[in-house]
CSV table of C-alpha atoms in Angstrom, one decimal:
chain,number,residue,atom,x,y,z
A,38,MET,CA,19.1,-41.4,-52.0
A,39,LYS,CA,20.3,-41.1,-48.4
A,40,ILE,CA,18.3,-42.3,-45.4
A,41,ILE,CA,19.4,-42.7,-41.8
A,42,VAL,CA,19.2,-46.3,-40.6
A,43,ASN,CA,19.7,-46.8,-36.8
A,44,GLY,CA,21.7,-43.6,-36.7
A,45,GLN,CA,23.9,-44.4,-39.7
A,46,SER,CA,23.6,-42.7,-43.1
A,47,SER,CA,22.8,-45.2,-45.9
A,48,ASP,CA,22.7,-44.8,-49.6
A,49,VAL,CA,19.8,-46.7,-51.0
A,50,ALA,CA,17.8,-47.2,-54.2
A,51,ALA,CA,14.9,-44.7,-54.5
A,52,ASP,CA,12.3,-47.5,-54.8
A,53,LEU,CA,13.7,-49.6,-52.0
A,54,THR,CA,10.9,-51.2,-49.8
A,55,ALA,CA,11.1,-51.7,-46.1
A,56,GLU,CA,11.3,-55.5,-46.7
A,57,GLN,CA,14.2,-55.0,-49.1
A,58,LEU,CA,16.0,-52.9,-46.5
A,59,ILE,CA,15.5,-55.6,-43.9
A,60,GLU,CA,16.8,-58.2,-46.3
A,61,SER,CA,19.9,-56.1,-47.1
A,62,LEU,CA,20.7,-56.0,-43.4
A,63,GLY,CA,20.5,-59.7,-43.1
A,64,LEU,CA,17.4,-59.5,-40.8
A,65,THR,CA,14.8,-61.3,-42.8
A,66,GLY,CA,12.7,-63.5,-40.6
A,67,LYS,CA,13.9,-61.9,-37.4
A,68,ARG,CA,11.4,-60.6,-34.9
A,69,LEU,CA,11.8,-56.8,-35.2
A,70,ALA,CA,9.9,-53.6,-35.4
A,71,MET,CA,10.4,-50.5,-37.6
A,72,GLU,CA,9.7,-46.8,-37.1
A,73,VAL,CA,10.2,-44.1,-39.7
A,74,ASN,CA,10.4,-40.5,-38.5
A,75,ARG,CA,8.9,-41.7,-35.2
A,76,ASP,CA,5.9,-43.5,-36.8
A,77,ILE,CA,5.5,-47.2,-36.6
A,78,ILE,CA,5.6,-49.1,-39.9
A,79,PRO,CA,3.5,-52.2,-39.4
A,80,ARG,CA,5.1,-55.4,-40.5
A,81,SER,CA,2.1,-56.0,-42.8
A,82,SER,CA,3.2,-52.9,-44.8
A,83,PHE,CA,6.9,-53.9,-45.2
A,84,THR,CA,6.4,-55.1,-48.7
A,85,THR,CA,4.9,-51.9,-49.9
A,86,HIS,CA,6.5,-49.2,-47.7
A,87,CYS,CA,9.0,-47.0,-49.6
A,88,PHE,CA,11.3,-44.4,-48.1
A,89,THR,CA,11.8,-40.7,-48.9
A,90,PRO,CA,15.2,-39.0,-48.8
A,91,GLY,CA,16.3,-38.1,-45.3
A,92,ASP,CA,14.0,-40.6,-43.6
A,93,GLN,CA,15.1,-41.5,-40.0
A,94,VAL,CA,14.6,-45.3,-39.8
A,95,GLU,CA,14.9,-47.2,-36.6
A,96,ILE,CA,14.8,-51.0,-36.6
A,97,VAL,CA,14.7,-52.6,-33.2
A,98,ARG,CA,14.5,-56.0,-31.5
A,99,ALA,CA,14.2,-57.4,-28.0
A,100,ILE,CA,17.4,-58.0,-26.1
A,101,GLY,CA,18.2,-59.1,-22.6
A,102,GLY,CA,17.4,-56.3,-20.1
A,103,GLY,CA,16.0,-55.8,-16.6
B,294,MET,CA,-7.4,-64.9,7.3
B,295,ALA,CA,-10.4,-67.2,7.3
B,296,ALA,CA,-10.2,-69.7,10.1
B,297,VAL,CA,-12.0,-72.4,8.1
B,298,ILE,CA,-9.1,-73.0,5.8
B,299,SER,CA,-7.2,-76.1,6.8
B,300,GLN,CA,-3.6,-75.4,7.8
B,301,SER,CA,-2.6,-78.8,6.6
B,302,SER,CA,-3.1,-77.5,3.1
B,303,HIS,CA,-0.9,-74.4,3.1
B,304,SER,CA,-1.6,-73.7,-0.5
B,305,GLY,CA,-5.2,-73.0,0.4
B,306,PHE,CA,-4.0,-69.8,2.1
B,307,ASP,CA,-2.8,-68.1,-1.1
B,308,THR,CA,-4.3,-66.9,-4.3
B,309,PRO,CA,-2.3,-66.6,-7.5
B,310,LEU,CA,-0.7,-63.3,-8.5
B,311,THR,CA,-3.0,-61.8,-11.2
B,312,ILE,CA,-1.5,-59.4,-13.7
B,313,ALA,CA,-3.8,-58.0,-16.4
B,314,GLY,CA,-6.2,-60.8,-15.9
B,315,VAL,CA,-3.7,-63.6,-16.1
B,316,GLU,CA,-2.9,-65.8,-13.1
B,317,TYR,CA,0.7,-66.6,-12.2
B,318,GLN,CA,2.0,-69.2,-9.7
B,319,SER,CA,5.4,-67.5,-9.4
B,320,ARG,CA,5.7,-64.2,-7.6
B,321,LEU,CA,9.3,-63.7,-8.8
B,322,LEU,CA,9.7,-61.7,-12.1
B,323,THR,CA,13.2,-61.7,-13.6
B,324,GLY,CA,15.1,-59.5,-15.9
B,325,THR,CA,17.2,-61.0,-18.7
B,326,GLY,CA,20.1,-58.6,-18.8
B,327,LYS,CA,23.8,-58.9,-17.7
B,328,TYR,CA,24.0,-62.7,-18.1
B,329,LYS,CA,27.2,-64.2,-19.5
B,330,ASP,CA,25.3,-65.7,-22.5
B,331,MET,CA,21.9,-66.9,-23.6
B,332,GLU,CA,22.4,-70.4,-22.1
B,333,GLU,CA,23.0,-68.9,-18.7
B,334,THR,CA,20.0,-66.6,-19.2
B,335,ARG,CA,17.8,-69.7,-20.0
B,336,LEU,CA,19.1,-71.8,-17.1
B,337,ALA,CA,18.8,-69.0,-14.5
B,338,THR,CA,15.3,-68.1,-15.7
B,339,GLU,CA,14.2,-71.7,-15.4
B,340,ALA,CA,15.8,-72.0,-11.9
B,341,SER,CA,14.0,-68.9,-10.8
B,342,GLY,CA,10.6,-70.3,-11.7
B,343,ALA,CA,9.7,-66.9,-13.2
B,344,GLU,CA,6.8,-66.7,-15.6
B,345,ILE,CA,7.1,-63.1,-16.4
B,346,VAL,CA,10.5,-61.9,-17.8
B,347,THR,CA,11.5,-58.4,-18.9
B,348,VAL,CA,13.3,-57.5,-22.1
B,349,ALA,CA,14.8,-54.3,-23.5
B,350,ILE,CA,14.1,-52.9,-26.9
B,351,ARG,CA,17.3,-51.8,-28.8
B,352,ARG,CA,18.5,-51.1,-32.3
B,353,THR,CA,19.2,-54.4,-34.2
B,354,ASN,CA,22.9,-53.5,-34.7
B,355,ILE,CA,23.5,-53.0,-31.0
B,356,GLY,CA,24.1,-55.1,-27.9
B,357,GLN,CA,24.1,-58.6,-29.2
B,358,ASN,CA,26.5,-61.1,-30.7
B,359,PRO,CA,25.0,-61.9,-34.2
B,360,ASP,CA,25.9,-65.5,-33.8
B,361,GLU,CA,23.9,-65.8,-30.6
B,362,PRO,CA,20.2,-66.7,-30.5
B,363,ASN,CA,17.8,-63.8,-29.7
B,364,VAL,CA,16.4,-63.6,-26.2
B,365,LEU,CA,13.0,-64.4,-27.5
B,366,ASP,CA,14.3,-67.7,-29.0
B,367,VAL,CA,15.6,-68.7,-25.6
B,368,LEU,CA,12.6,-67.5,-23.7
B,369,PRO,CA,9.8,-67.9,-26.1
B,370,ALA,CA,6.6,-65.8,-25.8
B,371,ASP,CA,4.4,-69.0,-25.7
B,372,LYS,CA,6.2,-70.1,-22.5
B,373,TYR,CA,6.9,-66.8,-20.8
B,374,THR,CA,5.0,-63.6,-20.5
B,375,ILE,CA,7.3,-61.1,-22.1
B,376,LEU,CA,7.5,-57.7,-20.3
B,377,PRO,CA,9.2,-55.2,-22.5
B,378,ASN,CA,10.7,-52.4,-20.5
B,379,THR,CA,11.6,-48.7,-21.3
B,380,ALA,CA,15.0,-48.9,-19.6
B,381,GLY,CA,17.3,-46.1,-20.8
B,382,CYS,CA,14.5,-43.7,-21.6
B,383,TYR,CA,14.9,-40.3,-20.1
B,384,THR,CA,11.8,-38.7,-21.6
B,385,ALA,CA,8.1,-39.6,-21.7
B,386,GLU,CA,8.2,-39.4,-25.5
B,387,ASP,CA,11.0,-42.0,-25.7
B,388,ALA,CA,9.3,-44.3,-23.3
B,389,VAL,CA,6.0,-44.1,-25.3
B,390,ARG,CA,7.9,-44.7,-28.6
B,391,THR,CA,9.6,-47.7,-27.0
B,392,CYS,CA,6.3,-49.2,-25.8
B,393,ARG,CA,4.7,-48.8,-29.3
B,394,LEU,CA,7.7,-50.5,-31.0
B,395,ALA,CA,7.5,-53.3,-28.4
B,396,ARG,CA,3.8,-53.8,-29.1
B,397,GLU,CA,4.5,-54.0,-32.8
B,398,LEU,CA,7.4,-56.4,-32.2
B,399,LEU,CA,5.3,-58.6,-30.0
B,400,ASP,CA,2.2,-58.8,-32.2
B,401,GLY,CA,0.0,-56.4,-30.3
B,402,HIS,CA,1.1,-57.4,-26.8
B,403,LYS,CA,-0.2,-54.7,-24.4
B,404,LEU,CA,1.8,-55.4,-21.2
B,405,VAL,CA,4.8,-53.1,-20.6
B,406,LYS,CA,7.1,-52.0,-17.8
B,407,LEU,CA,7.3,-48.3,-17.8
B,408,GLU,CA,10.4,-46.6,-16.4
B,409,VAL,CA,11.4,-43.1,-17.2
B,410,ILE,CA,14.9,-42.5,-15.7
B,411,GLY,CA,15.8,-39.1,-14.3
B,412,ASP,CA,19.5,-39.4,-13.5
B,413,GLU,CA,22.4,-41.5,-14.6
B,414,LYS,CA,24.1,-41.8,-11.2
B,415,THR,CA,21.0,-43.0,-9.2
B,416,LEU,CA,18.8,-44.2,-12.1
B,417,TYR,CA,16.0,-42.9,-10.0
B,418,PRO,CA,12.7,-42.5,-11.9
B,419,ASP,CA,11.7,-39.1,-13.2
B,420,ILE,CA,8.2,-39.0,-11.6
B,421,THR,CA,6.7,-36.2,-13.6
B,422,ALA,CA,7.8,-37.8,-16.8
B,423,THR,CA,6.6,-41.2,-15.6
B,424,LEU,CA,3.1,-39.7,-14.9
B,425,GLU,CA,3.1,-38.1,-18.3
B,426,ALA,CA,4.1,-41.3,-20.1
B,427,ALA,CA,1.7,-43.4,-18.0
B,428,GLU,CA,-1.2,-41.2,-19.0
B,429,ILE,CA,-0.4,-41.5,-22.7
B,430,LEU,CA,0.2,-45.3,-22.6
B,431,ILE,CA,-3.0,-46.0,-20.6
B,432,GLU,CA,-5.0,-43.9,-23.1
B,433,ASP,CA,-3.4,-45.8,-25.9
B,434,GLY,CA,-4.6,-49.1,-24.4
B,435,PHE,CA,-1.4,-50.4,-22.8
B,436,ASP,CA,-1.4,-52.4,-19.5
B,437,VAL,CA,1.2,-50.5,-17.6
B,438,MET,CA,3.4,-51.9,-14.8
B,439,VAL,CA,5.2,-48.8,-13.5
B,440,TYR,CA,8.5,-48.4,-11.9
B,441,THR,CA,8.5,-45.7,-9.3
B,442,THR,CA,10.0,-44.4,-6.1
B,443,ASP,CA,8.8,-45.6,-2.7
B,444,ASP,CA,6.6,-42.6,-2.2
B,445,PRO,CA,3.1,-43.8,-1.1
B,446,LEU,CA,1.3,-40.8,-2.6
B,447,ILE,CA,2.8,-41.2,-6.0
B,448,ALA,CA,2.2,-45.0,-5.9
B,449,LYS,CA,-1.5,-44.3,-5.2
B,450,ARG,CA,-1.7,-41.7,-7.9
B,451,LEU,CA,-0.3,-44.2,-10.5
B,452,GLU,CA,-2.8,-46.7,-9.4
B,453,ASP,CA,-5.7,-44.2,-9.6
B,454,MET,CA,-4.5,-43.3,-13.2
B,455,GLY,CA,-5.0,-46.9,-14.2
B,456,CYS,CA,-1.6,-48.5,-13.9
B,457,ILE,CA,-2.3,-52.3,-13.5
B,458,ALA,CA,0.7,-52.8,-11.1
B,459,VAL,CA,2.9,-50.4,-9.2
B,460,MET,CA,6.6,-51.3,-8.7
B,461,PRO,CA,8.4,-49.2,-6.1
B,462,LEU,CA,12.2,-49.5,-5.9
B,463,ALA,CA,13.7,-51.0,-2.8
B,464,ALA,CA,17.0,-49.3,-3.5
B,465,PRO,CA,18.7,-47.9,-6.7
B,466,ILE,CA,18.7,-50.3,-9.7
B,467,GLY,CA,21.6,-52.7,-9.6
B,468,SER,CA,22.8,-51.5,-6.1
B,469,GLY,CA,21.9,-54.6,-4.1
B,470,LEU,CA,21.3,-52.4,-1.1
B,471,GLY,CA,18.1,-54.2,-0.1
B,472,ILE,CA,14.9,-52.8,1.3
B,473,ARG,CA,16.0,-49.3,2.3
B,474,ASN,CA,12.5,-48.1,3.4
B,475,PRO,CA,10.4,-51.0,4.6
B,476,TYR,CA,7.9,-48.6,6.3
B,477,ASN,CA,7.1,-46.9,3.0
B,478,ILE,CA,6.8,-50.2,1.1
B,479,ARG,CA,4.4,-51.4,3.8
B,480,THR,CA,2.3,-48.2,3.5
B,481,ILE,CA,2.2,-48.6,-0.3
B,482,VAL,CA,1.0,-52.2,0.1
B,483,GLU,CA,-1.6,-51.2,2.6
B,484,ASN,CA,-3.1,-48.5,0.4
B,485,ALA,CA,-3.1,-50.5,-2.8
B,486,ASN,CA,-5.8,-52.2,-4.8
B,487,VAL,CA,-3.4,-53.3,-7.6
B,488,PRO,CA,-0.4,-55.6,-7.3
B,489,ILE,CA,2.6,-54.0,-5.6
B,490,LEU,CA,6.0,-55.4,-6.7
B,491,VAL,CA,9.4,-54.4,-5.4
B,492,ASP,CA,11.4,-53.6,-8.5
B,493,ALA,CA,15.1,-52.9,-8.1
B,494,GLY,CA,17.6,-52.9,-5.2
B,495,VAL,CA,17.4,-56.5,-4.0
B,496,GLY,CA,20.9,-57.9,-3.3
B,497,THR,CA,20.3,-61.4,-1.9
B,498,ALA,CA,17.7,-63.9,-0.9
B,499,SER,CA,16.9,-62.3,2.5
B,500,ASP,CA,16.0,-59.0,0.8
B,501,ALA,CA,13.5,-60.8,-1.4
B,502,ALA,CA,12.0,-62.5,1.6
B,503,ILE,CA,11.7,-59.2,3.4
B,504,ALA,CA,9.8,-57.6,0.5
B,505,MET,CA,7.4,-60.5,0.5
B,506,GLU,CA,7.0,-60.4,4.3
B,507,LEU,CA,6.0,-56.8,4.0
B,508,GLY,CA,3.1,-58.0,1.9
B,509,CYS,CA,4.3,-57.2,-1.6
B,510,ASP,CA,2.6,-59.2,-4.3
B,511,GLY,CA,5.9,-60.0,-6.0
B,512,VAL,CA,9.5,-58.9,-6.7
B,513,LEU,CA,11.2,-58.1,-10.0
B,514,MET,CA,15.0,-58.5,-10.0
B,515,ASN,CA,17.8,-58.9,-12.5
B,516,THR,CA,21.3,-57.9,-11.2
B,517,ALA,CA,20.9,-59.8,-7.9
B,518,ILE,CA,20.7,-63.0,-9.9
B,519,ALA,CA,22.7,-62.3,-13.0
B,520,GLY,CA,25.6,-60.6,-11.1
B,521,ALA,CA,25.9,-63.4,-8.5
B,522,ASN,CA,29.0,-65.6,-8.7
B,523,TYR,CA,26.7,-68.5,-9.6
B,524,PRO,CA,23.6,-67.0,-11.2
B,525,VAL,CA,21.6,-70.3,-11.6
B,526,LEU,CA,22.1,-71.1,-7.9
B,527,MET,CA,21.1,-67.6,-6.9
B,528,ALA,CA,18.0,-67.9,-9.1
B,529,SER,CA,17.0,-71.0,-7.1
B,530,ALA,CA,17.7,-69.2,-3.8
B,531,MET,CA,15.5,-66.3,-4.9
B,532,LYS,CA,12.7,-68.6,-5.8
B,533,LYS,CA,12.7,-70.1,-2.3
B,534,ALA,CA,13.1,-66.7,-0.6
B,535,ILE,CA,10.0,-65.4,-2.5
B,536,GLU,CA,8.0,-68.4,-1.5
B,537,ALA,CA,9.2,-68.4,2.1
B,538,GLY,CA,8.6,-64.6,2.5
B,539,ARG,CA,5.1,-65.0,1.0
B,540,GLU,CA,4.2,-67.9,3.3
B,541,ALA,CA,5.6,-66.0,6.3
B,542,TYR,CA,3.5,-63.0,5.4
B,543,LEU,CA,0.3,-65.1,5.1
B,544,ALA,CA,1.1,-67.0,8.3
B,545,GLY,CA,1.4,-63.7,10.3
B,546,ARG,CA,4.6,-63.1,12.2
B,547,ILE,CA,4.7,-62.9,16.1
B,548,MET,CA,4.9,-59.5,17.8
B,549,ARG,CA,8.4,-58.3,18.6
B,550,LYS,CA,9.0,-58.1,22.4
B,551,ARG,CA,12.0,-56.7,24.3
B,552,TYR,CA,12.2,-59.6,26.8
B,553,ALA,CA,12.1,-63.4,26.6
B,554,SER,CA,9.0,-65.6,26.6
B,555,ALA,CA,9.7,-69.2,27.5
B,556,SER,CA,8.9,-71.8,24.9
B,557,SER,CA,8.8,-74.7,27.4
B,558,PRO,CA,6.0,-75.0,30.0
B,559,ILE,CA,6.8,-73.6,33.5
B,560,GLU,CA,4.6,-76.2,35.1
B,561,GLY,CA,5.8,-79.7,35.9
B,562,THR,CA,9.4,-78.8,36.6
B,563,PHE,CA,11.0,-81.3,39.1
B,564,PHE,CA,13.9,-79.1,40.2
């Protein structure tokens, strides 16, 4: 199925969890936050949260800024 | 100022800056953008003495060399108070989303710097959107430090809404134009019951000193340090300027007079 991750269309397995998505992006262990369709997905739910086709996923982190 | 305080102990004149119930010795807050690399970020932040540092929230695939450490590795949250900002947000909704993501990212951390930008050329805040976002964030339990214009009425309104600090601009973000409207900054300070920090517009050390001499509780800056030829040296200069300006404010400057007033006694001259 297709979901949008950080603005880019991605083809992913239908049973992919949020944790697996983060792993596939090489972001495991990084300090980050996720929102799906503008709702926060708590980090405690990453292992159980699954996506639905067309989900808009944002994965963010802190960077230098003023 | 209480006359009983000994002048020999100048530290007795001041009280720490208190933000959301936490006391800080430094009145200089720094941004972490625009540095050459993370090492320069770390060194300049250390030289500035800042205890509160701002960060931006961005997509994981944007704006950072993957081989570099993250800003939070270099400036860890157990050593610095991390102040996530909403830079780049042009709507109240985006600012609120950004703050909620930051809170999740920082394990429930409630302190945020709210800025809702209205215009690319000036980066002036959109005040109506700022008020809207501030209301939602305060209701949602955030401690909001708010970037605003130097309008005393808006500054007071943001305080009355429950913002824990009000941060008027001195001049446009990154402009280095200095304190363009000292009278308004002074009025905002006089009216306030929450900390007032100049945020944006400082160009060099004297600008920071002027902000503090006007009675501001602190200054937040980024470009003035990161954009200097030698950022670590400028960070050190800013630290001293903030301290000098604060002490001068507490000491109470002399009145301005048009004509001279001799410093040496008139009596006892032999000529």
